[in-house]
Coordinates of N, CA and C in Angstrom, one line a residue:
M1 N 18.9 1.1 -23.6 CA 18.2 0.0 -23.0 C 16.9 0.5 -22.6
E2 N 15.8 -0.2 -22.8 CA 14.4 0.1 -22.4 C 14.1 -0.3 -20.9
N3 N 13.6 0.7 -20.2 CA 13.4 0.4 -18.8 C 12.0 -0.4 -18.8
R4 N 12.1 -1.5 -18.2 CA 11.0 -2.4 -18.0 C 10.6 -2.4 -16.5
M5 N 9.5 -1.9 -16.1 CA 9.1 -1.6 -14.6 C 8.1 -2.6 -14.1
I6 N 8.1 -2.6 -12.9 CA 7.0 -3.4 -12.1 C 6.0 -2.4 -11.7
T7 N 4.7 -2.7 -11.8 CA 3.8 -1.7 -11.3 C 2.8 -2.6 -10.3
I8 N 2.2 -1.7 -9.3 CA 1.3 -2.2 -8.5 C 0.0 -1.2 -8.6
E9 N -1.1 -1.8 -9.2 CA -2.4 -1.0 -9.2 C -3.5 -2.0 -8.7
N10 N -4.2 -1.1 -7.8 CA -5.4 -1.9 -7.2 C -5.1 -3.1 -6.6
G11 N -3.8 -3.1 -5.9 CA -3.4 -4.3 -5.2 C -2.9 -5.5 -6.0
R12 N -2.8 -5.2 -7.3 CA -2.3 -6.3 -8.2 C -0.8 -5.9 -8.7
V13 N 0.1 -6.8 -8.6 CA 1.4 -6.7 -9.1 C 1.5 -7.1 -10.6
S14 N 2.2 -6.3 -11.3 CA 2.4 -6.6 -12.8 C 3.9 -6.6 -13.0
V15 N 4.4 -7.7 -13.5 CA 6.0 -7.7 -13.7 C 6.1 -8.0 -15.2
P16 N 7.1 -7.5 -15.9 CA 7.3 -7.9 -17.3 C 7.6 -9.3 -17.4
Q17 N 7.3 -10.0 -18.5 CA 7.5 -11.4 -18.7 C 8.9 -11.8 -18.5
Q18 N 9.9 -11.2 -18.9 CA 11.2 -11.5 -18.6 C 11.8 -10.7 -17.5
S19 N 11.9 -11.2 -16.3 CA 12.3 -10.5 -15.1 C 13.7 -10.0 -15.2
G20 N 14.6 -10.6 -16.1 CA 15.8 -10.2 -16.2 C 16.0 -8.8 -16.8
D21 N 14.9 -8.4 -17.5 CA 14.9 -7.0 -18.1 C 14.5 -5.9 -17.2
I22 N 14.1 -6.2 -16.0 CA 13.6 -5.3 -15.1 C 14.7 -4.2 -14.7
R23 N 14.5 -3.0 -15.0 CA 15.5 -1.9 -14.6 C 14.8 -0.7 -14.1
M24 N 14.9 -0.4 -13.0 CA 14.2 0.8 -12.4 C 15.1 1.7 -11.6
A25 N 14.8 3.0 -11.9 CA 15.6 4.0 -11.2 C 15.1 4.2 -9.8
V26 N 15.8 4.8 -9.0 CA 15.3 5.2 -7.5 C 14.1 5.8 -7.5
V27 N 13.8 6.9 -8.2 CA 12.5 7.5 -8.3 C 11.4 6.7 -8.5
E28 N 11.7 5.7 -9.6 CA 10.6 4.7 -10.0 C 10.4 3.7 -8.8
I29 N 11.4 3.2 -8.1 CA 11.3 2.4 -7.0 C 10.5 3.0 -5.8
A30 N 10.8 4.3 -5.5 CA 10.2 5.0 -4.6 C 8.6 5.2 -4.9
A31 N 8.3 5.5 -6.2 CA 6.9 5.6 -6.7 C 6.2 4.1 -6.6
L32 N 7.0 3.0 -6.9 CA 6.3 1.7 -6.8 C 5.9 1.3 -5.4
F33 N 6.8 1.7 -4.4 CA 6.5 1.4 -3.0 C 5.8 2.4 -2.2
G34 N 5.6 3.6 -2.9 CA 4.9 4.6 -2.1 C 5.6 5.2 -1.0
V35 N 7.0 5.5 -1.3 CA 7.8 6.0 -0.2 C 8.7 7.2 -0.8
Y36 N 9.4 7.8 0.0 CA 10.3 8.9 -0.4 C 11.6 8.3 -1.2
T37 N 12.2 9.1 -2.0 CA 13.4 8.7 -2.7 C 14.6 8.5 -1.6
Q38 N 14.6 9.4 -0.6 CA 15.6 9.4 0.5 C 15.7 8.1 1.2
S39 N 14.5 7.6 1.4 CA 14.2 6.3 2.2 C 14.7 5.2 1.2
V40 N 14.6 5.2 0.0 CA 15.0 4.1 -0.9 C 16.6 4.1 -1.1
N41 N 17.1 5.4 -1.1 CA 18.5 5.5 -1.3 C 19.3 5.0 0.0
A42 N 18.7 5.3 1.2 CA 19.3 4.9 2.4 C 19.2 3.3 2.4
H43 N 18.2 2.6 2.1 CA 18.1 1.3 2.2 C 18.9 0.7 1.1
I44 N 19.0 1.1 0.0 CA 20.0 0.8 -1.1 C 21.4 0.6 -0.5
K45 N 21.9 1.8 0.0 CA 23.1 1.8 0.6 C 23.4 0.7 1.8
A46 N 22.5 0.4 2.4 CA 22.5 -0.5 3.6 C 22.4 -2.0 3.0
V47 N 21.7 -2.2 1.9 CA 21.7 -3.5 1.2 C 23.2 -3.8 0.6
L48 N 23.6 -2.7 0.0 CA 24.9 -2.9 -0.7 C 26.0 -3.0 0.3
K49 N 25.9 -2.3 1.4 CA 27.0 -2.4 2.5 C 26.9 -3.8 3.0
S50 N 25.7 -4.4 3.2 CA 25.7 -5.8 3.8 C 26.1 -6.9 3.0
G51 N 26.2 -6.7 1.6 CA 26.5 -7.5 0.7 C 25.5 -8.5 0.2
V52 N 24.3 -8.3 0.6 CA 23.1 -9.3 0.4 C 23.1 -9.1 -1.2
V53 N 23.1 -8.0 -1.8 CA 23.0 -7.8 -3.2 C 24.2 -7.0 -3.7
K54 N 24.8 -7.4 -4.7 CA 26.0 -6.6 -5.3 C 25.5 -5.7 -6.3
A55 N 26.2 -4.5 -6.4 CA 25.8 -3.4 -7.3 C 26.1 -4.0 -8.8
D56 N 25.2 -3.8 -9.6 CA 25.4 -4.0 -11.1 C 26.0 -2.8 -11.8
I57 N 27.2 -2.8 -12.0 CA 27.8 -1.8 -12.5 C 28.1 -1.9 -14.2
S58 N 27.4 -2.8 -14.7 CA 27.4 -3.0 -16.1 C 26.4 -1.9 -16.8
C59 N 25.6 -1.2 -16.0 CA 24.8 -0.3 -16.5 C 25.2 1.1 -16.1
P60 N 24.7 2.2 -16.5 CA 25.2 3.4 -16.1 C 25.3 3.7 -14.5
V61 N 26.4 4.3 -14.2 CA 26.6 4.5 -12.7 C 26.7 6.0 -12.3
T62 N 26.6 6.4 -11.1 CA 27.0 7.5 -10.5 C 28.0 7.4 -9.4
V63 N 29.2 8.2 -9.5 CA 30.1 8.0 -8.5 C 29.9 9.2 -7.5
S64 N 29.9 8.8 -6.1 CA 29.7 9.7 -5.1 C 30.8 9.4 -4.1
G65 N 31.8 10.3 -4.3 CA 33.1 10.0 -3.4 C 33.7 8.8 -3.8
N66 N 33.8 7.8 -2.8 CA 34.3 6.5 -3.0 C 33.3 5.4 -3.4
T67 N 32.1 6.0 -3.5 CA 31.0 5.0 -3.7 C 30.6 5.0 -5.3
I68 N 30.3 3.8 -5.8 CA 29.8 3.8 -7.0 C 28.4 3.3 -7.0
L69 N 27.4 3.9 -7.5 CA 25.9 3.5 -7.4 C 25.3 3.4 -8.7
P70 N 24.7 2.4 -9.0 CA 24.1 2.2 -10.3 C 22.9 3.2 -10.6
D71 N 22.6 3.6 -11.7 CA 21.5 4.5 -12.0 C 20.2 3.8 -11.9
V72 N 20.3 2.4 -12.3 CA 19.0 1.6 -12.3 C 19.3 0.3 -11.5
Y73 N 18.2 -0.2 -11.0 CA 18.4 -1.5 -10.4 C 17.4 -2.5 -10.8
G74 N 17.9 -3.8 -10.7 CA 17.0 -5.0 -11.2 C 16.3 -5.5 -10.0
L75 N 15.7 -6.7 -10.5 CA 14.6 -7.4 -9.6 C 15.2 -7.8 -8.2
E76 N 16.5 -8.2 -8.1 CA 17.2 -8.6 -7.0 C 17.2 -7.5 -6.0
M77 N 17.5 -6.4 -6.4 CA 17.6 -5.2 -5.4 C 16.1 -4.8 -5.1
I78 N 15.3 -4.7 -6.0 CA 13.9 -4.4 -5.7 C 13.4 -5.3 -4.5
T79 N 13.7 -6.7 -4.8 CA 13.2 -7.7 -3.8 C 13.7 -7.4 -2.4
A80 N 15.0 -7.2 -2.4 CA 15.6 -6.9 -1.1 C 15.2 -5.6 -0.4
L81 N 14.7 -4.6 -1.2 CA 14.3 -3.5 -0.7 C 12.8 -3.6 -0.1
S82 N 12.0 -4.5 -0.8 CA 10.8 -4.8 -0.4 C 10.6 -5.4 1.0
F83 N 11.8 -6.0 1.4 CA 11.8 -6.7 2.8 C 12.3 -5.8 3.8
R84 N 12.9 -4.6 3.4 CA 13.5 -3.6 4.2 C 12.5 -2.6 4.5
I85 N 11.8 -2.0 3.6 CA 10.9 -0.9 3.5 C 9.5 -1.3 4.0
Q86 N 9.0 -0.5 4.8 CA 7.6 -0.9 5.2 C 6.6 0.2 4.6
S87 N 5.7 -0.3 3.7 CA 4.6 0.5 3.2 C 3.5 -0.5 2.8
R88 N 2.3 0.0 2.3 CA 1.3 -0.8 1.9 C 1.6 -1.6 0.6
N89 N 2.4 -0.9 -0.3 CA 2.8 -1.6 -1.5 C 3.9 -2.6 -1.4
T90 N 4.8 -2.4 -0.4 CA 5.9 -3.3 -0.2 C 5.2 -4.6 0.3
E91 N 4.1 -4.4 1.2 CA 3.4 -5.6 1.7 C 2.8 -6.4 0.6
I92 N 2.2 -5.7 -0.3 CA 1.6 -6.3 -1.4 C 2.5 -7.0 -2.4
F93 N 3.7 -6.4 -2.5 CA 4.8 -7.1 -3.3 C 5.4 -8.2 -2.7
R94 N 5.5 -8.2 -1.5 CA 6.1 -9.2 -0.6 C 5.2 -10.5 -0.7
K95 N 3.8 -10.2 -0.5 CA 2.9 -11.2 -0.7 C 2.9 -11.9 -2.1
W96 N 3.0 -11.1 -3.1 CA 3.2 -11.5 -4.5 C 4.3 -12.4 -4.6
L97 N 5.5 -12.0 -4.1 CA 6.8 -12.8 -4.2 C 6.6 -14.1 -3.6
L98 N 6.1 -14.1 -2.3 CA 6.0 -15.4 -1.6 C 5.0 -16.3 -2.3
G99 N 3.9 -15.8 -2.8 CA 3.0 -16.6 -3.6 C 3.5 -17.2 -4.8
K100 N 4.5 -16.5 -5.5 CA 5.3 -17.1 -6.5 C 6.2 -18.1 -6.2
A101 N 6.9 -17.9 -5.1 CA 7.8 -19.0 -4.5 C 7.2 -20.2 -4.1
F102 N 6.1 -20.0 -3.5 CA 5.5 -21.3 -2.9 C 4.4 -22.0 -3.8
K103 N 4.1 -21.3 -5.0 CA 3.2 -21.7 -6.0 C 3.4 -23.2 -6.4
A104 N 4.7 -23.6 -6.6 CA 4.9 -24.9 -7.2 C 4.9 -25.9 -6.0
E105 N 5.0 -25.5 -4.8 CA 4.9 -26.6 -3.7 C 3.5 -26.8 -3.4
I106 N 2.7 -26.0 -3.5 CA 1.1 -26.2 -3.0 C 0.6 -27.6 -3.8
P107 N 0.7 -27.7 -5.1 CA 0.1 -28.9 -5.7 C 0.8 -30.1 -5.2
E108 N 2.2 -30.2 -5.0 CA 2.8 -31.2 -4.5 C 2.4 -31.6 -3.0
M109 N 2.1 -30.7 -2.2 CA 1.6 -30.9 -0.9 C 0.3 -31.5 -0.9
L110 N -0.7 -31.1 -1.9 CA -2.0 -31.6 -2.0 C -1.9 -33.0 -2.4
I111 N -1.1 -33.2 -3.4 CA -1.0 -34.6 -4.0 C -0.5 -35.6 -2.7
R112 N 0.3 -35.3 -2.0 CA 1.0 -36.0 -0.9 C -0.2 -36.3 0.2
T113 N -1.0 -35.3 0.4 CA -2.1 -35.3 1.3 C -3.1 -36.3 1.0
I114 N -3.5 -36.1 -0.4 CA -4.5 -36.9 -0.9 C -4.1 -38.4 -1.0
Q115 N -2.8 -38.6 -1.4 CA -2.3 -39.9 -1.4 C -2.1 -40.7 -0.1
N116 N -1.8 -39.8 1.0 CA -1.5 -40.5 2.3 C -2.1 -39.5 3.4
P117 N -3.3 -39.5 3.6 CA -3.8 -38.5 4.5 C -3.5 -38.7 5.9
I118 N -3.1 -40.0 6.3 CA -2.9 -40.3 7.7 C -1.7 -39.7 8.1
L119 N -0.6 -39.6 7.2 CA 0.7 -39.2 7.6 C 0.7 -37.7 7.6
N120 N -0.2 -37.0 7.0 CA 0.0 -35.5 6.9 C -1.0 -34.9 7.9

């Protein structure tokens, strides 16, 4: 399986066309967000423990005691980590995510405002 990675260069986020193909190792996530791998590992364990994101054990895993940790993580885990970790790149990534999430609503809001400016 080919690793498809997210990159942040000069404040711009680049995501592969098919986000379902995104697979990044802990060291790659740490480099993406500009933090230490220990920080990423700690936050991954917290996210998994909270149940917000489930571990994807369909890919290669590492067994540590009673814990099974995937060797790579997808967009869902990377998104969750971006809201837990504080760095310049996580801020850029969060803004990009929110821009994508609200992009479809903006034209609809503009249309409603133009059609009925008194109500808005």
